[in-house]
Coordinates of C-alpha atoms in Angstrom, one line a residue:
Chain A
M1 CA 41.2 67.7 105.2
E2 CA 43.5 70.9 104.7
N3 CA 41.5 72.1 101.5
D4 CA 38.4 71.5 103.7
F5 CA 39.4 73.5 106.4
E6 CA 40.5 76.5 104.1
E7 CA 37.6 76.5 102.1
L8 CA 35.6 76.5 105.5
R9 CA 37.8 79.4 106.8
K10 CA 36.9 81.2 103.5
R11 CA 32.9 81.1 103.2
M12 CA 33.4 82.0 107.2
I13 CA 35.2 85.2 106.1
S14 CA 32.7 86.3 103.3
T15 CA 29.8 85.9 105.2
A16 CA 31.3 88.1 108.0
K17 CA 31.6 90.8 105.1
E18 CA 28.6 90.6 104.0
K19 CA 27.3 90.9 107.5
I20 CA 29.1 93.6 107.9
K21 CA 28.1 95.0 104.9
L22 CA 24.2 94.5 105.6
N23 CA 24.9 96.5 108.6
Y24 CA 25.8 99.3 107.2
E25 CA 23.3 99.3 104.6
S26 CA 21.4 102.2 105.0
E27 CA 22.0 105.8 104.6
E28 CA 21.6 106.7 107.9
Y29 CA 25.9 106.5 109.0
A30 CA 26.1 108.6 106.0
L31 CA 23.4 111.1 107.7
I32 CA 25.2 111.4 110.8
Q33 CA 28.6 111.7 109.3
A34 CA 27.1 114.6 107.5
I35 CA 25.2 116.5 110.4
N36 CA 28.5 116.1 112.4
A37 CA 30.7 117.5 109.3
Y38 CA 28.3 120.4 109.0
N39 CA 28.4 121.5 112.3
E40 CA 32.1 121.0 113.0
A41 CA 32.1 123.1 109.5
V42 CA 30.0 126.1 110.7
K43 CA 32.4 126.6 113.5
S44 CA 35.1 126.4 111.8
Q45 CA 33.8 129.1 109.3
N46 CA 32.7 131.2 112.5
L47 CA 36.5 131.3 113.7
F48 CA 37.9 131.9 110.1
Y49 CA 35.2 134.8 109.9
E50 CA 36.2 136.8 113.1
R51 CA 39.9 136.0 112.4
L52 CA 39.7 137.9 108.9
T53 CA 37.2 140.8 110.2
E54 CA 40.1 141.1 112.7
W55 CA 42.6 140.8 109.8
Y56 CA 41.2 143.1 107.4
G57 CA 40.4 145.5 109.9
L58 CA 44.3 146.2 109.9
Y59 CA 43.6 147.7 106.2
F60 CA 39.8 148.9 106.6
P61 CA 38.8 149.3 110.5
E62 CA 35.3 150.9 109.4
I63 CA 34.3 147.7 107.7
N64 CA 31.4 146.5 108.8
V65 CA 29.0 143.5 107.4
S66 CA 27.3 140.8 108.7
S67 CA 27.8 137.8 107.0
P68 CA 30.9 135.4 106.6
K69 CA 29.9 135.3 102.6
A70 CA 29.2 139.0 102.3
L71 CA 32.7 139.8 104.4
A72 CA 34.6 137.4 102.0
S73 CA 32.8 138.5 98.8
L74 CA 33.4 142.5 100.0
V75 CA 37.0 141.5 100.3
L76 CA 37.6 140.0 97.2
I77 CA 36.1 143.0 95.3
L78 CA 38.5 145.4 97.3
N79 CA 41.8 144.2 95.9
S80 CA 40.4 142.6 92.5
D81 CA 42.2 144.6 89.8
R82 CA 38.7 145.8 88.6
E83 CA 37.5 149.4 89.4
I84 CA 35.7 149.4 92.3
G85 CA 32.4 151.2 92.1
R86 CA 28.7 150.9 94.3
E87 CA 26.8 148.2 92.3
A88 CA 30.5 145.5 92.3
I89 CA 29.9 146.4 96.2
E90 CA 26.6 146.3 96.3
S91 CA 26.6 142.7 94.8
A92 CA 28.8 141.1 97.5
I93 CA 27.0 142.2 100.3
G94 CA 23.8 142.6 99.0
D95 CA 22.6 145.9 100.7
A96 CA 22.3 149.6 99.0
S97 CA 22.7 151.5 101.7
K98 CA 25.7 149.5 103.2
A99 CA 27.3 149.6 99.9
E100 CA 26.9 153.6 100.1
S101 CA 28.5 154.0 103.2
I102 CA 31.8 151.4 102.7
E103 CA 32.3 153.4 99.2
K104 CA 32.5 156.6 101.2
K105 CA 34.4 155.5 104.0
L106 CA 37.1 153.5 101.4
K107 CA 37.9 157.3 100.4
D108 CA 39.8 158.2 103.8
S109 CA 39.8 155.0 105.4
I110 CA 42.3 155.3 108.8
G111 CA 43.7 151.6 107.8
R112 CA 47.4 150.6 107.2
R113 CA 48.3 150.4 103.2
M114 CA 48.9 146.8 102.2
G115 CA 51.9 145.2 100.5
D116 CA 51.2 143.1 98.2
E117 CA 52.1 140.2 99.7
E118 CA 49.9 140.8 102.5
R119 CA 47.0 140.9 100.0
N120 CA 47.8 137.9 98.2
V121 CA 47.9 135.9 101.1
V122 CA 44.2 138.0 102.5
I123 CA 42.6 137.0 99.5
E124 CA 43.4 133.4 99.4
Y125 CA 42.2 133.5 103.4
A126 CA 38.9 135.3 101.9
K127 CA 38.7 132.5 98.8
L128 CA 38.9 130.1 101.6
L129 CA 36.0 131.5 103.6
L130 CA 33.9 131.5 100.7
E131 CA 35.1 127.7 100.2
I132 CA 34.0 126.6 103.3
S133 CA 30.8 128.4 103.0
D134 CA 29.7 126.8 99.4
S135 CA 30.4 123.7 101.3
I136 CA 28.3 124.4 104.0
D137 CA 25.4 125.0 101.4
K138 CA 25.6 122.0 99.7
L139 CA 26.1 119.7 103.2
E140 CA 22.8 121.7 104.3
L141 CA 21.1 120.5 101.2
Y142 CA 22.3 116.6 101.7
I143 CA 21.0 116.7 105.0
S144 CA 18.0 118.5 104.3
A145 CA 17.1 115.1 101.5
A146 CA 18.6 112.6 103.6
S147 CA 16.6 113.5 106.7
Q148 CA 13.3 113.8 104.5
R149 CA 14.3 110.2 103.6
L150 CA 14.9 108.6 106.4
L151 CA 12.7 110.5 109.0
P152 CA 9.6 112.1 106.9
N153 CA 7.8 112.4 110.1
T154 CA 10.2 113.6 112.9
A155 CA 11.5 116.2 110.2
Y156 CA 7.8 117.3 109.2
L157 CA 7.6 118.2 113.3
T158 CA 10.9 119.8 113.7
D159 CA 13.6 120.1 110.9
D160 CA 15.6 118.4 108.4
K161 CA 18.9 119.3 110.9
I162 CA 16.9 118.7 114.1
A163 CA 16.0 115.5 113.0
A164 CA 19.6 114.7 112.0
E165 CA 20.6 116.0 114.8
L166 CA 18.8 113.4 117.1
L167 CA 19.6 110.6 115.1
S168 CA 23.5 111.1 115.0
K169 CA 23.3 111.8 119.1
A170 CA 21.5 108.0 119.1
G171 CA 23.9 107.2 116.7
S172 CA 21.5 105.0 115.0
M173 CA 17.6 104.8 113.2
E174 CA 17.2 101.6 115.7
R175 CA 18.3 103.1 118.7
L176 CA 16.7 106.6 118.3
A177 CA 13.2 104.6 117.4
T178 CA 13.3 102.8 120.7
F179 CA 14.2 105.7 123.2
P180 CA 11.3 107.1 125.6
A181 CA 10.1 110.7 125.2
S182 CA 12.2 111.2 128.7
T183 CA 15.3 110.3 126.7
V184 CA 14.4 112.5 123.4
Q185 CA 13.7 115.1 125.1
L186 CA 17.2 115.4 127.1
L187 CA 19.3 114.2 123.7
G188 CA 22.1 116.6 123.6
A189 CA 22.1 117.4 127.3
E190 CA 24.4 114.8 128.5
K191 CA 26.6 116.9 129.7
A192 CA 23.8 119.1 131.9
L193 CA 22.3 115.8 132.8
F194 CA 25.4 114.4 134.2
K195 CA 26.4 117.3 136.2
H196 CA 22.8 117.0 137.8
I197 CA 23.1 114.0 138.7
K198 CA 26.9 114.2 139.9
F199 CA 26.7 117.5 141.7
G200 CA 22.6 118.1 142.2
S201 CA 22.7 121.3 139.7
K202 CA 19.2 122.0 137.9
P203 CA 18.1 119.4 135.9
P204 CA 18.1 120.1 132.6
K205 CA 14.9 120.9 130.8
Y206 CA 15.8 120.4 126.6
G207 CA 18.7 119.2 124.7
V208 CA 18.6 119.2 120.5
I209 CA 15.2 120.2 120.6
F210 CA 16.0 123.4 122.5
K211 CA 16.6 124.8 118.8
L212 CA 13.0 124.7 117.9
P213 CA 11.8 127.9 117.8
E214 CA 8.7 126.9 119.6
V215 CA 10.2 125.8 122.6
T216 CA 12.9 128.7 121.7
N217 CA 10.4 131.5 122.0
A218 CA 8.3 129.9 125.1
R219 CA 7.5 131.9 128.0
K220 CA 10.1 130.8 130.4
D221 CA 7.5 128.9 133.2
I222 CA 6.0 126.8 130.2
K223 CA 9.8 126.3 128.1
G224 CA 9.8 122.6 129.6
R225 CA 6.4 121.5 129.4
I226 CA 6.5 122.4 125.7
A227 CA 9.8 120.3 125.6
R228 CA 8.3 117.8 126.6
L229 CA 5.1 118.2 124.6
Y230 CA 7.5 118.1 121.6
A231 CA 9.3 114.8 122.9
T232 CA 6.5 112.7 123.0
K233 CA 5.4 113.3 119.7
I234 CA 8.4 113.1 118.1
T235 CA 8.6 109.9 119.8
M236 CA 5.7 108.7 117.8
A237 CA 6.8 110.5 115.0
L238 CA 10.6 108.4 115.2
K239 CA 8.7 105.0 115.3
A240 CA 6.7 105.7 112.3
D241 CA 10.1 106.5 110.9
Y242 CA 11.5 103.5 111.6
Y243 CA 8.9 101.0 112.1
T244 CA 5.8 101.3 110.1
K245 CA 6.7 104.1 107.4
N246 CA 3.3 105.6 107.7
F247 CA 3.4 109.8 107.2
I248 CA 1.7 110.7 110.4
A249 CA 3.0 113.7 110.8
E250 CA 0.4 115.8 110.4
K251 CA -2.1 114.5 112.5
L252 CA 0.7 115.0 115.3
K253 CA 1.4 118.4 114.1
V254 CA -2.6 119.1 114.8
D255 CA -1.6 117.5 118.2
I256 CA 1.3 119.6 119.0
D257 CA -0.6 122.6 118.1
N258 CA -3.7 122.2 120.2
G259 CA -1.4 121.5 123.1
I260 CA 0.5 124.3 122.6
K261 CA -2.4 126.7 122.8
R262 CA -3.9 124.8 126.0
I263 CA -0.7 125.3 127.8
T264 CA 0.1 129.1 126.7
S265 CA -3.4 129.4 128.1
S266 CA -2.2 128.2 131.2
P267 CA -1.7 131.4 134.0
V268 CA 1.7 133.0 134.1
K269 CA 3.3 130.7 137.5
E270 CA 5.4 132.5 139.4
K271 CA 8.6 131.6 140.6
P272 CA 8.8 130.5 143.9
T273 CA 10.7 132.5 146.1
R274 CA 13.4 130.8 147.4
Q275 CA 13.4 129.8 150.9
Y276 CA 15.8 128.1 153.3
D277 CA 14.5 124.5 154.4
S278 CA 16.2 123.4 157.1
N279 CA 14.6 120.2 156.7
R280 CA 16.8 119.5 153.6
Q281 CA 20.2 119.3 154.9
G282 CA 20.8 116.1 156.3
H283 CA 18.1 114.2 154.1
G284 CA 19.6 112.0 151.4
H285 CA 16.8 114.0 149.1
G286 CA 19.0 117.1 149.7
R287 CA 21.3 116.7 146.4
K288 CA 21.2 120.3 145.2
F289 CA 23.3 121.9 147.5
D290 CA 26.0 118.6 147.9
G291 CA 28.2 120.0 145.1
K292 CA 28.9 123.2 146.6
K293 CA 29.5 121.9 149.7
R294 CA 31.8 119.5 148.8
F295 CA 34.6 122.0 147.9
N296 CA 34.1 124.6 151.2
R297 CA 36.7 124.4 153.3
R298 CA 35.1 124.3 156.9
R299 CA 36.9 127.7 159.1
Chain B
M1 CA 34.9 181.8 116.2
E2 CA 32.3 179.0 115.0
N3 CA 34.2 178.5 111.7
D4 CA 37.5 178.7 113.6
F5 CA 35.6 176.0 116.0
E6 CA 35.0 174.0 113.0
E7 CA 38.6 174.3 111.7
L8 CA 40.5 173.0 114.7
R9 CA 38.0 170.2 115.3
K10 CA 38.6 168.9 111.5
R11 CA 42.3 169.5 112.0
M12 CA 42.3 167.0 115.5
I13 CA 40.4 164.3 114.1
S14 CA 43.0 164.2 111.0
T15 CA 45.8 164.2 113.3
A16 CA 44.2 161.5 115.0
K17 CA 43.4 159.4 112.2
E18 CA 47.3 159.7 111.0
K19 CA 48.1 158.9 114.4
I20 CA 46.1 156.2 114.3
K21 CA 47.6 155.0 110.4
L22 CA 51.0 155.5 112.0
N23 CA 50.7 152.8 114.7
Y24 CA 49.3 150.4 112.1
E25 CA 52.1 150.5 109.7
S26 CA 54.4 147.8 111.0
E27 CA 53.5 144.6 109.5
E28 CA 53.5 142.9 112.7
Y29 CA 50.0 143.0 112.6
A30 CA 49.4 141.5 110.1
L31 CA 52.3 138.4 111.0
I32 CA 50.3 138.1 113.9
Q33 CA 47.0 137.9 112.2
A34 CA 48.7 135.1 109.8
I35 CA 50.0 133.3 112.2
N36 CA 47.1 133.0 114.1
A37 CA 45.0 132.1 110.8
Y38 CA 47.4 129.4 110.1
N39 CA 46.9 127.3 114.0
E40 CA 43.3 127.9 113.5
A41 CA 43.0 126.5 109.7
V42 CA 45.6 123.3 110.6
K43 CA 43.4 122.9 113.5
S44 CA 40.0 122.7 111.3
Q45 CA 42.1 120.8 108.6
N46 CA 42.7 117.9 111.5
L47 CA 39.5 117.7 112.3
F48 CA 38.0 118.1 108.6
Y49 CA 40.6 114.9 108.4
E50 CA 39.4 112.7 110.9
R51 CA 36.1 113.4 109.6
L52 CA 36.4 112.4 106.2
T53 CA 38.4 109.8 107.4
E54 CA 35.9 108.3 109.6
W55 CA 32.8 109.1 106.9
Y56 CA 34.8 107.6 103.8
G57 CA 35.2 105.0 105.9
L58 CA 32.1 103.8 105.7
Y59 CA 32.1 103.2 101.8
F60 CA 36.0 102.1 101.8
P61 CA 37.1 100.9 105.1
E62 CA 40.4 99.7 104.3
I63 CA 41.5 102.8 103.5
N64 CA 44.5 104.1 105.0
V65 CA 46.7 107.3 104.7
S66 CA 48.6 109.4 106.1
S67 CA 47.9 113.1 105.7
P68 CA 44.4 115.1 105.1
K69 CA 46.0 116.0 101.0
A70 CA 46.6 112.6 100.2
L71 CA 42.9 111.2 101.8
A72 CA 41.4 114.2 99.8
S73 CA 42.8 113.5 96.6
L74 CA 42.4 110.0 97.0
V75 CA 38.6 110.3 97.6
L76 CA 38.3 112.7 94.6
I77 CA 40.1 109.9 92.5
L78 CA 38.5 107.2 93.5
N79 CA 35.2 108.9 92.5
S80 CA 36.3 110.7 89.6
D81 CA 34.7 109.3 85.7
R82 CA 37.8 108.2 85.0
E83 CA 39.3 104.3 85.3
I84 CA 40.9 104.2 88.6
G85 CA 44.7 102.9 87.8
R86 CA 47.1 102.2 90.1
E87 CA 48.6 105.1 88.8
A88 CA 46.0 107.2 89.6
I89 CA 45.7 106.1 93.2
E90 CA 50.1 106.2 93.3
S91 CA 50.0 110.2 91.8
A92 CA 47.3 110.9 94.9
I93 CA 48.8 109.2 97.8
G94 CA 52.5 109.1 96.7
D95 CA 53.4 105.6 97.5
A96 CA 53.9 102.9 95.5
S97 CA 53.4 100.2 97.7
K98 CA 50.2 101.2 99.3
A99 CA 48.7 102.4 95.9
E100 CA 48.9 98.7 95.2
S101 CA 47.6 97.5 98.5
I102 CA 44.5 99.9 97.8
E103 CA 44.0 99.0 94.5
K104 CA 43.7 95.3 95.5
K105 CA 41.5 96.2 98.1
L106 CA 39.0 98.0 96.1
K107 CA 38.0 95.1 94.2
D108 CA 36.4 93.5 97.3
S109 CA 35.9 96.2 100.0
I110 CA 33.0 95.5 102.3
G111 CA 31.7 99.0 102.5
R112 CA 28.8 100.7 101.8
R113 CA 27.4 100.9 98.4
M114 CA 27.2 104.9 97.8
G115 CA 24.6 106.6 96.1
D116 CA 24.5 109.4 94.0
E117 CA 23.9 112.3 96.2
E118 CA 25.8 110.8 99.1
R119 CA 28.8 111.1 96.7
N120 CA 28.5 114.3 95.4
V121 CA 28.5 115.6 99.0
V122 CA 31.5 113.5 99.8
I123 CA 33.6 114.8 96.9
E124 CA 32.7 117.9 98.1
Y125 CA 33.9 117.8 101.2
A126 CA 37.1 116.2 100.4
K127 CA 37.7 119.3 98.2
L128 CA 37.1 121.7 100.9
L129 CA 40.2 119.7 102.6
L130 CA 42.4 120.3 100.1
E131 CA 41.4 123.8 99.8
I132 CA 42.6 124.3 103.3
S133 CA 45.6 122.2 102.8
D134 CA 46.4 125.2 100.4
S135 CA 45.4 127.6 102.3
I136 CA 47.5 126.7 105.0
D137 CA 50.7 126.0 102.5
K138 CA 49.9 129.8 101.1
L139 CA 49.9 130.9 104.8
E140 CA 53.0 129.2 106.1
L141 CA 54.8 131.0 103.0
Y142 CA 53.6 134.5 103.7
I143 CA 54.5 133.6 107.5
S144 CA 58.2 132.4 107.0
A145 CA 58.8 135.8 104.3
A146 CA 57.3 138.3 107.2
S147 CA 59.2 136.7 109.5
Q148 CA 61.8 136.8 108.0
R149 CA 61.9 140.9 107.5
L150 CA 60.7 142.0 110.9
L151 CA 62.5 139.2 112.9
P152 CA 65.7 137.8 111.2
N153 CA 67.6 137.2 113.9
T154 CA 65.0 135.2 115.8
A155 CA 63.9 133.6 112.8
Y156 CA 67.3 132.3 112.2
L157 CA 67.4 131.1 115.8
T158 CA 64.2 129.2 115.9
D159 CA 61.9 129.1 112.8
D160 CA 59.9 131.3 110.8
K161 CA 56.6 130.2 112.9
I162 CA 57.9 130.1 116.5
A163 CA 59.4 133.4 115.7
A164 CA 55.5 135.1 114.8
E165 CA 54.0 132.8 117.6
L166 CA 56.0 134.7 120.2
L167 CA 55.5 137.8 118.7
S168 CA 51.6 137.2 118.4
K169 CA 52.0 136.1 122.4
A170 CA 53.3 139.2 122.6
G171 CA 51.1 141.4 120.9
S172 CA 53.9 143.8 119.1
M173 CA 57.3 144.1 118.7
E174 CA 57.9 146.8 121.1
R175 CA 56.9 145.0 124.1
L176 CA 58.3 141.5 122.9
A177 CA 61.8 143.7 122.4
T178 CA 61.4 144.4 126.2
F179 CA 60.8 141.7 127.6
P180 CA 63.4 140.0 130.1
A181 CA 64.7 135.6 129.2
S182 CA 62.3 134.3 131.9
T183 CA 59.1 135.7 130.2
V184 CA 60.4 134.9 126.7
Q185 CA 60.9 131.8 128.2
L186 CA 57.4 131.2 129.6
L187 CA 55.6 132.7 126.1
G188 CA 52.9 130.7 125.7
A189 CA 52.8 128.9 129.1
E190 CA 50.4 131.6 130.4
K191 CA 47.5 128.9 131.6
A192 CA 50.2 126.7 133.2
L193 CA 52.2 129.5 134.7
F194 CA 48.5 131.0 136.6
K195 CA 48.0 127.6 137.7
H196 CA 51.4 127.5 139.5
I197 CA 50.7 130.6 140.9
K198 CA 47.2 129.6 142.0
F199 CA 46.9 126.1 142.6
G200 CA 50.7 125.3 143.7
S201 CA 51.3 122.8 140.9
K202 CA 55.0 122.3 139.2
P203 CA 55.7 125.4 137.5
P204 CA 56.1 125.4 133.4
K205 CA 59.4 125.5 132.0
Y206 CA 58.7 126.6 128.5
G207 CA 56.0 128.0 126.3
V208 CA 56.2 128.5 122.7
I209 CA 59.9 127.7 122.8
F210 CA 59.3 124.0 123.6
K211 CA 58.7 123.5 119.4
L212 CA 62.1 123.7 119.3
P213 CA 63.3 120.2 118.6
E214 CA 66.5 121.0 120.1
V215 CA 64.2 121.6 123.2
T216 CA 61.9 118.5 122.9
N217 CA 64.4 116.3 122.1
A218 CA 66.5 116.8 125.0
R219 CA 67.2 114.4 127.8
K220 CA 64.7 114.9 130.7
D221 CA 66.6 116.4 133.9
I222 CA 68.0 119.1 131.1
K223 CA 65.0 120.1 128.9
G224 CA 65.1 123.2 131.8
R225 CA 68.4 124.4 131.3
I226 CA 68.3 124.1 127.4
A227 CA 65.1 126.5 126.8
R228 CA 66.5 128.7 129.4
L229 CA 69.8 128.6 127.4
Y230 CA 67.7 129.6 124.2
A231 CA 65.3 132.0 126.0
T232 CA 68.3 133.9 126.8
K233 CA 69.8 134.1 123.6
I234 CA 66.1 134.6 121.9
T235 CA 65.8 137.5 123.8
M236 CA 69.0 139.1 122.8
A237 CA 68.1 138.1 119.0
L238 CA 64.6 140.6 120.0
K239 CA 66.6 143.3 120.8
A240 CA 68.2 143.0 117.9
D241 CA 65.5 142.6 115.4
Y242 CA 64.0 145.5 117.2
Y243 CA 66.4 148.3 118.2
T244 CA 69.6 148.0 116.4
K245 CA 68.3 145.6 113.1
N246 CA 72.3 144.0 112.9
F247 CA 72.2 140.4 112.0
I248 CA 73.8 138.6 115.0
A249 CA 71.9 135.4 114.8
E250 CA 75.3 133.7 114.0
K251 CA 77.2 134.3 116.7
L252 CA 73.7 133.9 119.0
K253 CA 73.7 130.5 117.6
V254 CA 77.7 129.9 117.8
D255 CA 76.6 130.1 121.5
I256 CA 73.9 128.4 121.8
D257 CA 75.7 125.5 120.5
N258 CA 78.3 125.7 122.5
G259 CA 76.1 125.9 125.8
I260 CA 74.0 123.4 124.6
K261 CA 77.2 121.1 124.6
R262 CA 78.3 121.6 128.1
I263 CA 74.7 121.0 129.4
T264 CA 75.0 118.0 127.6
S265 CA 77.6 116.8 129.1
S266 CA 77.0 117.2 132.7
P267 CA 75.7 114.3 134.6
V268 CA 72.5 112.9 134.5
K269 CA 70.6 113.4 137.7
E270 CA 69.0 111.2 139.4
K271 CA 65.8 112.3 140.1
P272 CA 65.3 112.8 143.8
T273 CA 62.8 110.2 145.6
R274 CA 59.9 112.1 146.7
Q275 CA 60.1 112.6 150.6
Y276 CA 57.4 113.5 152.6
D277 CA 58.8 116.9 154.5
S278 CA 57.1 117.0 157.8
N279 CA 58.5 120.7 157.9
R280 CA 56.5 122.1 154.8
Q281 CA 53.4 121.6 156.0
G282 CA 52.5 124.6 158.4
H283 CA 54.8 127.0 156.4
G284 CA 54.2 129.7 154.1
H285 CA 56.6 128.4 151.5
G286 CA 54.9 124.7 150.9
R287 CA 52.4 125.9 148.8
K288 CA 53.0 122.4 146.1
F289 CA 50.1 120.7 147.8
D290 CA 47.9 124.1 148.7
G291 CA 45.8 123.3 145.9
K292 CA 44.9 119.5 146.4
K293 CA 44.4 120.4 149.9
R294 CA 41.9 123.3 149.6
F295 CA 39.5 120.6 148.0
N296 CA 39.9 118.4 150.1
R297 CA 37.3 117.5 152.7
R298 CA 38.2 116.6 156.0
R299 CA 37.3 113.6 157.6

């Protein structure tokens, strides 16, 4: 009897373990981790880049480069034991005319002379910035590959990172595939959405899909409509990615292009001038000014 | 005439450049950059550590280590080509009994099997975490050396990083040396201070110097007095560091120790029970509840 019980317990545990294992069988969870790691790494990179710009500015305030990698490489070259020639500078920042001006300015920089200890720690910090840039590139490669494996239709319509971010916001492929277009449109705009619901600020028009160049660069009065168009088609793409696994993205892309043409050719809407609507106050609908009112002191 | 003017202009520019150069001659600005870089790097490290814990948890949820370095090393060892033995695990995390339990759990982990691409990108990410840990160690070494050069008295009384942080909050040695004890006490608590001034919340008792173990671990009712004692002596130390360059810290430390003894031996103050003070309302002094009142709606 005792033994039977023990046997049963063991089998139940191993069944539970198998179930958990099955749940994490899909690569989607790794993709979610990767896109989050990517976003965090990009933020850190920008922070370190700003810091190195400020720090190295003590020694060479005339420096002026436009990317973390270029700055880090330049700092490493300027502080290496080798002779500093224009070619070396150019190879670091990839810009011939800038390399020339940097070489000139090097000769009578007004920056502070560097102690050995300072030099070592700055070099170390520049190396860290390079490392983080490299890691970001590698994360990006993985995200691209995994997005195209898991979300081929969605990645085709948007891009690899946007597809991964939609997945990350939803939490799983299954949940994402069941979302209606309106939810997909606002994924990533949760903060603005709840601000709208709670305080009556303007409702958001787009979340993650704002990063699409077609939405970002659209005329202001049609941005929302284009975002909606995309959301509708992305919703279809997501269902294809999760359920049927057919590749329908080319057809959807044609639909989107036609839709954008139609929307863009519509006449420019004038923004209505704001009028004070006296009917609004006192009605349940007039939530728009609620938020402000609540915090105003009566006099 | 034209030439004279040109000559004058050149000399003025070079004088100005010399002046700027002189202003940045001191190492203090490098130390300020280093302590900020350190604080930012520690934040990023914690973020990456949390991410790797979550990410690697997909493959090996039973993992449980307590430091970024240990986790990163363990991930690298578990995914190397070598045979995974207990010694290797122990060398990574430096804990024999934990290494044993990890080795056991490895055999029937319920984690997901890893694809090659996933493995490569996770290894890459673990390496980044190791890099950032190493950089933090090197920044710390530099900060210690520079603090002891520039602020020997203050670093002796507090510690190297706290001294550097005080400097960073003040912006320069000169400004820091002119601050009164009350300002030194609250350096780093600017946010709480302005909240107090604007909304009448409780005034802060300490800023950066809260990190001193003597303050952190003090009895609650005397924390503020110990912070004040430290601030007074630190102010003296700062003046010695900037003006006289004498080493007076040992004497100051004795003063602090005596002061702490005196304060600690004072009887425990009971926290007064809150009473509603009807006189308070309507007076100018009663700022304490102002903040709340302002946002309360009258009914």
